[in-house]
Short mmCIF file of C-alpha atoms and ligand atoms in Angstrom, two decimals:
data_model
loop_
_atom_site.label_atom_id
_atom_site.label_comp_id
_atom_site.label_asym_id
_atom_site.label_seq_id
_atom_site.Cartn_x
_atom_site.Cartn_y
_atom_site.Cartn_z
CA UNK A 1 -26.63 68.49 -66.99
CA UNK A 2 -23.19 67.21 -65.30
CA UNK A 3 -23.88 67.23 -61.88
CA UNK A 4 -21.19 69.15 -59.14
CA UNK A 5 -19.28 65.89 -58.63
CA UNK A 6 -19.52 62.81 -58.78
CA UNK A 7 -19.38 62.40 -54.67
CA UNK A 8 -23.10 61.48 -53.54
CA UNK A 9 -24.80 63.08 -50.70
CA UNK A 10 -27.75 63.35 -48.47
CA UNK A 11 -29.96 65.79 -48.94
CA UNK A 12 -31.18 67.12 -45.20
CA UNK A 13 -33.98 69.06 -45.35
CA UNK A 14 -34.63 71.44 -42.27
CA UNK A 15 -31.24 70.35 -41.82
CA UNK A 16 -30.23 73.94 -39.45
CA UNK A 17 -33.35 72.83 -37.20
CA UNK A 18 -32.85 71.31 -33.62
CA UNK A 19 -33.17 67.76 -34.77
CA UNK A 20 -31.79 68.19 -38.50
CA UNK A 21 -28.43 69.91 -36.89
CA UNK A 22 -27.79 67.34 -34.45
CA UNK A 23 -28.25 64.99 -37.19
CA UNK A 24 -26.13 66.26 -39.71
CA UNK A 25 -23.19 65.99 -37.17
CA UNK A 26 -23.72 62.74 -36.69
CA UNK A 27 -23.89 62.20 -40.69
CA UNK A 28 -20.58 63.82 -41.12
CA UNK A 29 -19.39 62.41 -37.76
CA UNK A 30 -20.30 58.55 -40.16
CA UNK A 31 -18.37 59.65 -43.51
CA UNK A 32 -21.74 60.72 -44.53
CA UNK A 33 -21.60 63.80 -46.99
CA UNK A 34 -24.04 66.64 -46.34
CA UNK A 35 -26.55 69.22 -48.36
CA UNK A 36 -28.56 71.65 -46.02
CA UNK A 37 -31.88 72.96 -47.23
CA UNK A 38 -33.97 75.05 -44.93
CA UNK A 39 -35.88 78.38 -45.05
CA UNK A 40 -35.12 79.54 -41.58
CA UNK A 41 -38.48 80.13 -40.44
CA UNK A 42 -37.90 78.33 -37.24
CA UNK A 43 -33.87 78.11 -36.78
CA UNK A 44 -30.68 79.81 -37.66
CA UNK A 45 -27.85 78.86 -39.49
CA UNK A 46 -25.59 79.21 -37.09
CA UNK A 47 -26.58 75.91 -36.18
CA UNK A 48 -24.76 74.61 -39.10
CA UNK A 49 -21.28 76.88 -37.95
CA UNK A 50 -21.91 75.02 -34.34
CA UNK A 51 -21.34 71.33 -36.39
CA UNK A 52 -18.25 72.79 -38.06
CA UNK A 53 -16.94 73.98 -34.77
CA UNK A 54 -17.51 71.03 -33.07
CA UNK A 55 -16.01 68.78 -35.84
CA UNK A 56 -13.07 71.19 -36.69
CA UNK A 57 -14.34 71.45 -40.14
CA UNK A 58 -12.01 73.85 -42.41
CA UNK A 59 -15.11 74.10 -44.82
CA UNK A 60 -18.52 75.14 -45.07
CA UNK A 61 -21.35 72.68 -44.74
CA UNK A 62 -23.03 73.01 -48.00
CA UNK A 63 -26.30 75.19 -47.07
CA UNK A 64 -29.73 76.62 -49.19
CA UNK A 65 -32.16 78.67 -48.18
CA UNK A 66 -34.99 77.41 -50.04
CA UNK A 67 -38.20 77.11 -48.90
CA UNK A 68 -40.07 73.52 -49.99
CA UNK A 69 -42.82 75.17 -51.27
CA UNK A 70 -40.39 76.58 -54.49
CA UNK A 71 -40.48 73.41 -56.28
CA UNK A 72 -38.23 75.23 -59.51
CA UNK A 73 -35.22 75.77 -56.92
CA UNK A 74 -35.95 72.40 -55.46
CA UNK A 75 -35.57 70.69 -58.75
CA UNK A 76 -32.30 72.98 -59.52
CA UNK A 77 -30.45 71.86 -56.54
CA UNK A 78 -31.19 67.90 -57.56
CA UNK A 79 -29.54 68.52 -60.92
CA UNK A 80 -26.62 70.46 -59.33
CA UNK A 81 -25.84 67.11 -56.53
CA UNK A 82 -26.01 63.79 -56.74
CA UNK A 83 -28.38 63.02 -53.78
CA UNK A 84 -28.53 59.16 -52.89
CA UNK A 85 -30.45 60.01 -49.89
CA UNK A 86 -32.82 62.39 -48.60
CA UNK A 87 -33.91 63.08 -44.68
CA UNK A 88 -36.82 65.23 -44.52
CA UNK A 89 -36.93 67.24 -41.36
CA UNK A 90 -38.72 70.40 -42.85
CA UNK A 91 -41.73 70.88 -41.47
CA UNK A 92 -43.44 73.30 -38.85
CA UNK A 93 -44.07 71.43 -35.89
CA UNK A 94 -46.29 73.83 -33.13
CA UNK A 95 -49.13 71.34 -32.17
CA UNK A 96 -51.02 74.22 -30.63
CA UNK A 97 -50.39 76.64 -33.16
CA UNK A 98 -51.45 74.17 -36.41
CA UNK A 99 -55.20 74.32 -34.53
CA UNK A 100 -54.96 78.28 -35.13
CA UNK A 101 -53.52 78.35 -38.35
CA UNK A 102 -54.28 74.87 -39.84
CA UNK A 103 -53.64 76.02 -43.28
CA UNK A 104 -50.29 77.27 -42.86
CA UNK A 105 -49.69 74.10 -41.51
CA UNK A 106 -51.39 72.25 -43.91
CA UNK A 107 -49.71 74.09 -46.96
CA UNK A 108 -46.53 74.15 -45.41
CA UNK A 109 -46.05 70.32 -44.33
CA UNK A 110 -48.19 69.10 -46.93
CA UNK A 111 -47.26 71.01 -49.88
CA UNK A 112 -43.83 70.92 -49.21
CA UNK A 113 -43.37 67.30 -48.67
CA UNK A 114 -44.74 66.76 -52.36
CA UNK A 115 -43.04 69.19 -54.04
CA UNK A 116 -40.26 67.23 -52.63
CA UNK A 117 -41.36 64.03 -53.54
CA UNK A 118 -41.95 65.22 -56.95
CA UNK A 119 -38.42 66.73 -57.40
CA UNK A 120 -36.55 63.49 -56.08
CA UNK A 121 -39.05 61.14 -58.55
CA UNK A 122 -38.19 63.57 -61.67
CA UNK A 123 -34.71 62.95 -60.76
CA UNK A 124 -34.59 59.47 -59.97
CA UNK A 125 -33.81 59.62 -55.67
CA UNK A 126 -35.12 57.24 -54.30
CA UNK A 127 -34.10 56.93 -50.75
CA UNK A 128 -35.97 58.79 -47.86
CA UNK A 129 -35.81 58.95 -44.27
CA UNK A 130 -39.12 60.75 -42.92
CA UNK A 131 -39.81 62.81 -39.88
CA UNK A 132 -42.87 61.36 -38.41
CA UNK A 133 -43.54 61.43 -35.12
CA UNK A 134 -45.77 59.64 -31.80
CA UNK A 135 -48.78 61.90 -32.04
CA UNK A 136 -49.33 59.48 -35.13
CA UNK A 137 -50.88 56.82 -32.64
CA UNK A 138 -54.47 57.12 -31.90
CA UNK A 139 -53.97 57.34 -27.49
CA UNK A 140 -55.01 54.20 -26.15
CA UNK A 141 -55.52 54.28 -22.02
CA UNK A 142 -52.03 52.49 -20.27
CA UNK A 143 -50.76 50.93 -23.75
CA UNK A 144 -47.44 51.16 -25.30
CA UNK A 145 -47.29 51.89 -28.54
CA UNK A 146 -46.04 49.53 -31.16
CA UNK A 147 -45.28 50.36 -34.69
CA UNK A 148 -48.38 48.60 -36.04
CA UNK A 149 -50.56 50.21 -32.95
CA UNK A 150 -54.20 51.97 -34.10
CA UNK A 151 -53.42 55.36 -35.89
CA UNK A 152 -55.02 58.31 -35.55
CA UNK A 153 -54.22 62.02 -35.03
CA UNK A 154 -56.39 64.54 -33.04
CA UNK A 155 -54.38 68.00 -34.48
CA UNK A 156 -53.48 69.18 -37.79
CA UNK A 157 -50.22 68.79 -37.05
CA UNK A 158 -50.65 65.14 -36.57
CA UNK A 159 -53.05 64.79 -39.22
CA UNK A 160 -49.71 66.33 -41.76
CA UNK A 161 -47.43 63.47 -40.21
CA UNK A 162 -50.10 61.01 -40.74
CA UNK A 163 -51.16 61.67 -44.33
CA UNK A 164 -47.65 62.33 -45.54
CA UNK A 165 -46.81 58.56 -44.57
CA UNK A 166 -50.09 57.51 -46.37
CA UNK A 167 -48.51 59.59 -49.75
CA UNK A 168 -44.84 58.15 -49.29
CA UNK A 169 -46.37 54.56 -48.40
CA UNK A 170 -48.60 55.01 -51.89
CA UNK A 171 -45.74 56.37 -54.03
CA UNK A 172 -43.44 54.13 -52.55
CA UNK A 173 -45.95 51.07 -53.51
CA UNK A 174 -45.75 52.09 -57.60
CA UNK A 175 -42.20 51.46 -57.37
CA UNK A 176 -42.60 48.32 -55.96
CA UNK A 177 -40.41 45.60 -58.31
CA UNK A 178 -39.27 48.06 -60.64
CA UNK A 179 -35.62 49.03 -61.14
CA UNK A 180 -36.65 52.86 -59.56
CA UNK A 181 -37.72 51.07 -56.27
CA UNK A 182 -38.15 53.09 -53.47
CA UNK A 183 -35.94 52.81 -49.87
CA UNK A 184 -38.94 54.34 -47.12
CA UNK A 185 -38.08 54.57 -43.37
CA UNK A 186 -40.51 56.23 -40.96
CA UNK A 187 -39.14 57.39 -37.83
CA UNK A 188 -41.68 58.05 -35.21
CA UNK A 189 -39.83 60.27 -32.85
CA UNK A 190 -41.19 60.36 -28.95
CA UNK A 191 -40.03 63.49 -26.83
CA UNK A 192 -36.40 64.30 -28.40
CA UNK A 193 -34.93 66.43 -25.96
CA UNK A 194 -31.28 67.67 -24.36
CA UNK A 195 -28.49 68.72 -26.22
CA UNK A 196 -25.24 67.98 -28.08
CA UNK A 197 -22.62 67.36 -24.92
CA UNK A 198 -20.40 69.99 -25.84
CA UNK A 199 -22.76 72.81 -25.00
CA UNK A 200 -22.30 74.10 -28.23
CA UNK A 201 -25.52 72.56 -29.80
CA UNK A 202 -29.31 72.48 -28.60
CA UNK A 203 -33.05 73.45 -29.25
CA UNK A 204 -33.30 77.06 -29.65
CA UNK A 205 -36.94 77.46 -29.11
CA UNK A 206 -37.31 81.09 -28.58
CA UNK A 207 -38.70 83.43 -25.78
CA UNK A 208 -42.01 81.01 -24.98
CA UNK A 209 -40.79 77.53 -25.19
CA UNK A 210 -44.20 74.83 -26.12
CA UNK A 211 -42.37 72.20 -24.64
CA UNK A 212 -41.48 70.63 -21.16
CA UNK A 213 -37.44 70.66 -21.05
CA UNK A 214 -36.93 74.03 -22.81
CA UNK A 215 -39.02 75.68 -20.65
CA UNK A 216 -37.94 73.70 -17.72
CA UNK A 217 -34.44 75.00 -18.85
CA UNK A 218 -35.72 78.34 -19.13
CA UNK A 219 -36.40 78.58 -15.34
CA UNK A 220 -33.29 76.82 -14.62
CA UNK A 221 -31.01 79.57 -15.92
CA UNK A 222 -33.48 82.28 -14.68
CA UNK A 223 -35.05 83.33 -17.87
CA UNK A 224 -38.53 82.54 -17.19
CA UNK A 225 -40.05 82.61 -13.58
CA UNK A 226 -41.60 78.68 -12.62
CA UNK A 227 -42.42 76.60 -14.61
CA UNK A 228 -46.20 75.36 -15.06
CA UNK A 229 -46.85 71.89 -14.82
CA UNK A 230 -50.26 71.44 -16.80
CA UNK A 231 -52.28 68.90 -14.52
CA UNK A 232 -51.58 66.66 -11.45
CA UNK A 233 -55.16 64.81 -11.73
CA UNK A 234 -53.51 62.09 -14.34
CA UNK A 235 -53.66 57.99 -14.17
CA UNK A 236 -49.90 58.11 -12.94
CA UNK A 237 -47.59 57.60 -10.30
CA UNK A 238 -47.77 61.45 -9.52
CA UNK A 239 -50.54 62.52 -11.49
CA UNK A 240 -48.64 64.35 -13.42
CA UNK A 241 -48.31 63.42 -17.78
CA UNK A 242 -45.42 60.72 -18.42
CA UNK A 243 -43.47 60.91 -21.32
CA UNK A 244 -41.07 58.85 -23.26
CA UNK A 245 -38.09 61.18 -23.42
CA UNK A 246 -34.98 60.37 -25.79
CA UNK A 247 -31.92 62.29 -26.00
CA UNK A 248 -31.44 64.25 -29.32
CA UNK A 249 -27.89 62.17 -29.83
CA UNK A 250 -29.62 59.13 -29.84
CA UNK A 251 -32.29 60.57 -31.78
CA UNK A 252 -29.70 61.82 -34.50
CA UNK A 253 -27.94 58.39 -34.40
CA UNK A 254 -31.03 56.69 -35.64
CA UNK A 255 -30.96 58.31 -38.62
CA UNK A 256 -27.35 57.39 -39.86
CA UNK A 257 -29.02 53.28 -38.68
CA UNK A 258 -31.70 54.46 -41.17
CA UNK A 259 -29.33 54.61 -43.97
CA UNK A 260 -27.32 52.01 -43.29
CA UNK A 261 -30.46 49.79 -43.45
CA UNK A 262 -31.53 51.97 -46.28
CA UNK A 263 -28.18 50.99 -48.11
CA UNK A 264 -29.32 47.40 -47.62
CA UNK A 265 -32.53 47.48 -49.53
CA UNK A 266 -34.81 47.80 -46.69
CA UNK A 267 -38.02 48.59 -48.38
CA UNK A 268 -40.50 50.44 -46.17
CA UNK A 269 -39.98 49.97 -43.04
CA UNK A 270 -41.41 52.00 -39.95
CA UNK A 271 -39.94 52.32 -36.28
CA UNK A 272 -41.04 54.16 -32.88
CA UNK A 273 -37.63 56.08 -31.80
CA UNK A 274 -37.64 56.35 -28.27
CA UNK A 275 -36.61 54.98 -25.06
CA UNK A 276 -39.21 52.73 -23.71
CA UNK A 277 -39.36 54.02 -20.18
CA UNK A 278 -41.64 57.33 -19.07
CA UNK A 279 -40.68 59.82 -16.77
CA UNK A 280 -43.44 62.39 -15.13
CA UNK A 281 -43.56 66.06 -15.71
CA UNK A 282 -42.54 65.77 -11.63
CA UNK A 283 -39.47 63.12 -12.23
CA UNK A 284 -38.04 65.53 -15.12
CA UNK A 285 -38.32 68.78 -12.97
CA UNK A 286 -36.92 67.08 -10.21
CA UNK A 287 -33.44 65.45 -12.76
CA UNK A 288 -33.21 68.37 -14.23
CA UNK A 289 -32.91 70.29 -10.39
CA UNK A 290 -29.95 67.76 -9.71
CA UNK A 291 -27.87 68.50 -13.05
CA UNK A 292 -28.40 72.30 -12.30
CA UNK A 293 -27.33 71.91 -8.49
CA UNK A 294 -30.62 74.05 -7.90
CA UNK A 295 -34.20 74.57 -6.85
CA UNK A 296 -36.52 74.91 -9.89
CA UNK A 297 -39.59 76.83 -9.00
CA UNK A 298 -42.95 75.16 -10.51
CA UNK A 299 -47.06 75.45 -10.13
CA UNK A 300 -49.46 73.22 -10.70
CA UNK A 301 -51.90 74.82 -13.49
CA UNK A 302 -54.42 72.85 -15.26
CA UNK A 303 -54.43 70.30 -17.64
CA UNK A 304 -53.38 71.22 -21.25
CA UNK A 305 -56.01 70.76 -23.88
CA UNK A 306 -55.24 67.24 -25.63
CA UNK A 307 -52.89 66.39 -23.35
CA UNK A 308 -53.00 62.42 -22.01
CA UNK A 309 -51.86 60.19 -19.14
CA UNK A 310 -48.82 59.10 -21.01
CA UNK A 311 -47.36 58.26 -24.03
CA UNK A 312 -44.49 55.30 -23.97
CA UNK A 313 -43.49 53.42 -26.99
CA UNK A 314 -42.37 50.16 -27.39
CA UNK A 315 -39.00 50.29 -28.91
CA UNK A 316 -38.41 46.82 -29.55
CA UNK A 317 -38.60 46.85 -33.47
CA UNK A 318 -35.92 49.44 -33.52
CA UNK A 319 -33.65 47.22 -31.31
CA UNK A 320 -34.34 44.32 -33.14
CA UNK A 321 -33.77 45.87 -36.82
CA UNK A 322 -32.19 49.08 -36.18
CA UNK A 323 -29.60 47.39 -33.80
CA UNK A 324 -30.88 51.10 -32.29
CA UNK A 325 -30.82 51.14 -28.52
CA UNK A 326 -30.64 54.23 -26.49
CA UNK A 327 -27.26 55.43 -25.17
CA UNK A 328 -27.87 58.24 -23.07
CA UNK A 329 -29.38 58.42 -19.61
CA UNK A 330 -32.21 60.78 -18.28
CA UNK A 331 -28.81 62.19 -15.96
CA UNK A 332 -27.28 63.11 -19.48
CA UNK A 333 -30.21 64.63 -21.09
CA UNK A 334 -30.46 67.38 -17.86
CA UNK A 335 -26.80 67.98 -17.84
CA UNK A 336 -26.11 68.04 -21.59
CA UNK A 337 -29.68 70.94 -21.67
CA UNK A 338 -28.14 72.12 -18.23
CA UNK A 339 -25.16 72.54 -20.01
CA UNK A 340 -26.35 74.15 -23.41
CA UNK A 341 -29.07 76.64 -21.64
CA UNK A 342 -26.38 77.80 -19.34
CA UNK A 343 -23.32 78.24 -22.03
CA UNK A 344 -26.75 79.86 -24.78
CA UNK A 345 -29.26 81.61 -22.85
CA UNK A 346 -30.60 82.49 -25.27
CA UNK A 347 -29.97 80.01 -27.65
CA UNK A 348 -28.15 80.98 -31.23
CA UNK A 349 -29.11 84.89 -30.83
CA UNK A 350 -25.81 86.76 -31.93
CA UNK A 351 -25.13 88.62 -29.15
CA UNK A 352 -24.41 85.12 -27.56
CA UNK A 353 -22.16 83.92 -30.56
CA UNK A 354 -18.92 85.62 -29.29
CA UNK A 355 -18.63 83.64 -26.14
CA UNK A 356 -18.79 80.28 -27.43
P1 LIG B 401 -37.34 72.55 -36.02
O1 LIG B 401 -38.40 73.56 -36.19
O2 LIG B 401 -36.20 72.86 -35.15
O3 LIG B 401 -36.77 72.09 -37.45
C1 LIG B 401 -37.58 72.09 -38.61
C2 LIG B 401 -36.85 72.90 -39.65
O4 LIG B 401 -37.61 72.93 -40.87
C3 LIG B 401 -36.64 74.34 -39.23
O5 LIG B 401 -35.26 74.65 -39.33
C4 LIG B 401 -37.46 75.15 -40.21
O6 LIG B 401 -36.87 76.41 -40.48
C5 LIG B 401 -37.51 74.23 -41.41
N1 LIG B 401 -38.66 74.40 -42.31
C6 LIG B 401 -39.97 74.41 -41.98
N2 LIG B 401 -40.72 74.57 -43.08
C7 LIG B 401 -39.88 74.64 -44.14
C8 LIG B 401 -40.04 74.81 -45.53
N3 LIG B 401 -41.27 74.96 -46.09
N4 LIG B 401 -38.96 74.83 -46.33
C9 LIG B 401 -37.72 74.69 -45.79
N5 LIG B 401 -37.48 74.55 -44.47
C10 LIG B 401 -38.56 74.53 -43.64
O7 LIG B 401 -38.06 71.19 -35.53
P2 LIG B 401 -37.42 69.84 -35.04
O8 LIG B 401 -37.80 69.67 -33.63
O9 LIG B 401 -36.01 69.78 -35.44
O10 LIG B 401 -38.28 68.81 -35.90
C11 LIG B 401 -37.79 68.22 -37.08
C12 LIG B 401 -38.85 67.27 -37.63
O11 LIG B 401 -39.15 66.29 -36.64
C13 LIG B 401 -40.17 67.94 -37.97
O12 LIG B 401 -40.67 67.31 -39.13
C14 LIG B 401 -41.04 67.63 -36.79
O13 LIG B 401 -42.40 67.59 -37.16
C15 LIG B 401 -40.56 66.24 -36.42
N6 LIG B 401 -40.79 65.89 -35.03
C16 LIG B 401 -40.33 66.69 -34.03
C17 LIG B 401 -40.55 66.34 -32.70
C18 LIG B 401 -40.10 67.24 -31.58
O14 LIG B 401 -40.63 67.12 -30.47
N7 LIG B 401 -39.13 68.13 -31.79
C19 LIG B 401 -41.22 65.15 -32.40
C20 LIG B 401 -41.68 64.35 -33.43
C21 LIG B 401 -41.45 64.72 -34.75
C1 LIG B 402 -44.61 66.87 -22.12
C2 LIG B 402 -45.36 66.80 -20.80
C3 LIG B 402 -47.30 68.23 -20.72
C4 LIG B 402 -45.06 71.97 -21.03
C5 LIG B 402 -45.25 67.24 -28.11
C6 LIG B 402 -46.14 67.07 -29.31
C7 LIG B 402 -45.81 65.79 -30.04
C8 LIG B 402 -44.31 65.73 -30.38
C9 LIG B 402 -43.47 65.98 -29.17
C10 LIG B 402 -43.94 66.61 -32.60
C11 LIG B 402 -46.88 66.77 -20.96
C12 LIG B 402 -46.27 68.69 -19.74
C13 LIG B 402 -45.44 70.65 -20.97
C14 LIG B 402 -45.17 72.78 -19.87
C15 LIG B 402 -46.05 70.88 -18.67
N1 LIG B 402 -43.95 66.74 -31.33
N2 LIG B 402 -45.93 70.12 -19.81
N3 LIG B 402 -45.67 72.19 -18.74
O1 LIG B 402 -47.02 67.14 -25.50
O2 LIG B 402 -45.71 65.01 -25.06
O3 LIG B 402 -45.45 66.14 -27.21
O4 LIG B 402 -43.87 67.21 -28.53
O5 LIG B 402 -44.26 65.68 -33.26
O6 LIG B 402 -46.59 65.75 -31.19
O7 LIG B 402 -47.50 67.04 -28.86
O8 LIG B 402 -44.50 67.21 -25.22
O9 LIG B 402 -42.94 68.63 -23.97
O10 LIG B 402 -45.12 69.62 -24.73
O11 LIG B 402 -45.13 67.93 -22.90
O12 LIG B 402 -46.49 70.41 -17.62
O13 LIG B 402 -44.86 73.97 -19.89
O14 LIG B 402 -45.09 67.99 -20.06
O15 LIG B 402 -48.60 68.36 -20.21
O16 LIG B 402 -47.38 65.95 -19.95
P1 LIG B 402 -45.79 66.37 -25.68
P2 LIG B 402 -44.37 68.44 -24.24
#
């Protein structure tokens, strides 16, 4: 089969999502070259039109909508490029909702992730970047997390992250010393939040955001009343949950660090990707009030069910081996959202598309 061209690319898989978007900018934005893959259940590929704008692009990014779960069109597209890399975003990510509908989940994440595996063995890939994430950690009262802290997931959700880097970590170990050898990073994201600082870019959660800062953002720009802060009876400064929260630039930025270190033969290697410091739910509502210029209207409700204290990593193995170090401030996350939610009320919907 003679492949498209001989140019190599990364394959990004739920590459139109909030994270995969931001990331494929900052690909192209490092000479990197660029296949999307995503089935659009949770984003929109204008997304991917965003990047061009941004970037001036007289050309398409190169996009499929495949789902992960069709292994035959999976397979197809790895004989048509010549993937050196993949970075697999695709996944469904609803904590809450994977308790509901743990199969879905399960099927989805799970599934999908092997088909893929499967399709980059049978075609000799062997470079991955993988999505994990904090909830990974088993929670541990006042302790920052470190790469090699106690694991254990109390969701389905978490449980997906957790045993998909128990498969990589086994495949990856059968091609340990042989000329196929595999090239494993594990990025355990904290809270990603904010936006790309043109405005043109962000997290397009829909109407009912399940996260802080969109709904925060929400209320901002007057699309949802207050906001509900779930608990003030928490082992903090305020009582409120703390949270390690990393701006999705910095975020994206971590991945091009993963394939440069991929590129060097890194083995497996696993970092946390966040910031180090925690903010409360309080601290966050009150930064994001300065960037808008405005009051931000909030309640105390109770505590959400699995929520902790607060989750901080330790990001010194990033520093140290990533050279990765966070850029942005908390200041830039709530004016680069303020920014975005202001410019996209309502996120990537088309009625919106005209005026950007
Ligand atoms: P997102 O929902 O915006 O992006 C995920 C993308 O995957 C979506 O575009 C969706 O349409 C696509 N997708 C889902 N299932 C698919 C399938 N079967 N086939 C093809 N495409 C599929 O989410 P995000 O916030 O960008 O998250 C990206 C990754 O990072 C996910 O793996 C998520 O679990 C992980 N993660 C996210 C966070 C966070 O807070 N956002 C934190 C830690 C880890
Ligand atoms: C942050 C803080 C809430 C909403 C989740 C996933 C985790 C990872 C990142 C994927 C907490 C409080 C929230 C609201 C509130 N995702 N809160 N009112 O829970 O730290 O992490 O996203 O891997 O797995 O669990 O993020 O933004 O939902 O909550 O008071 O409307 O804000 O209680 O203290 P969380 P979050």
């Amino acid at each position: 089969m003679v492949k498209q061209s001989e140019q190599s690319y990364v394959l990004v898989t739920g590459g139109t999502g909030y994270i995969g978007s931001h990331t494929v900018l900052s690909l192209l934005e490092n000479g990197y070259m660029v296949v999307v893959v995503d089935n659009l259940v949770n984003s929109e590929v204008e997304s991917l039109r965003r990047v061009e704008k941004i970037l001036g692009l007289d050309w398409e990014i190169p996009f499929y909508n495949i789902d992960l779960l069709e292994y035959e069109k999976l397979d197809a597209l790895f004989k048509k490029y010549n993937f050196h890399h993949v970075i697999h975003f695709a996944a469904l990510k609803a904590v809450g909702e994977s308790v509901e509908i743990p199969l879905r989940y399960y099927e989805n994440n799970f599934c999908g992730t092997l088909n893929l595996l499967k399709a980059m063995q049978a075609n000799m890939v062997n470079n991955i970047v993988f999505s994990s994430s904090a909830t990974v950690y088993k929670y541990i009262d006042g302790s920052r997390f470190k790469e090699d802290s106690p694991l254990g997931c109390t969701s389905p959700y978490g449980r997906t992250k957790l045993f998909m880097e128990s498969v990589i970590t086994d495949l990856y170990q059968t091609t340990v010393g042989t000329e196929s050898e595999m090239n494993v990073v594990f990025l355990r994201y904290f809270n990603p939040v904010g936006a790309h600082p043109s405005g043109l870019m962000g997290e397009d959660p829909g109407q009912l955001p399940n996260n802080l800062m969109p709904y925060v953002a929400k209320v901002a720009v007057g699309k949802l009343d207050k906001v509900h802060v779930f608990g003030s009876d928490y082992d903090t400064r305020d009582g409120t949950g703390v949270r390690d929260y990393i701006h999705i630039m910095d975020l994206a930025r971590a991945h091009v660090y993963s394939l440069d270190k991929i590129k060097q033969g890194c083995g497996l290697r696993i970092y946390n990707i966040g910031s180090g410091c925690g903010y409360s739910v309080l601290e966050m509502i009150k930064a994001m009030e300065n960037a808008c210029g405005h009051k931000i209207p909030f309640v105390v409700d109770k505590r959400r069910a699995g929520d902790v204290d607060t989750i901080v990593c330790d990001p010194s193995l990033a520093e140290a081996d990533l050279k990765f170090t966070v850029q942005y401030t908390l200041d830039d996350i709530c004016k680069d959202l303020w920014r975005w939610q202001q410019l996209n009320p309502d996120g990537y919907s088309k009625e919106n598309r005209d005026h950007v």
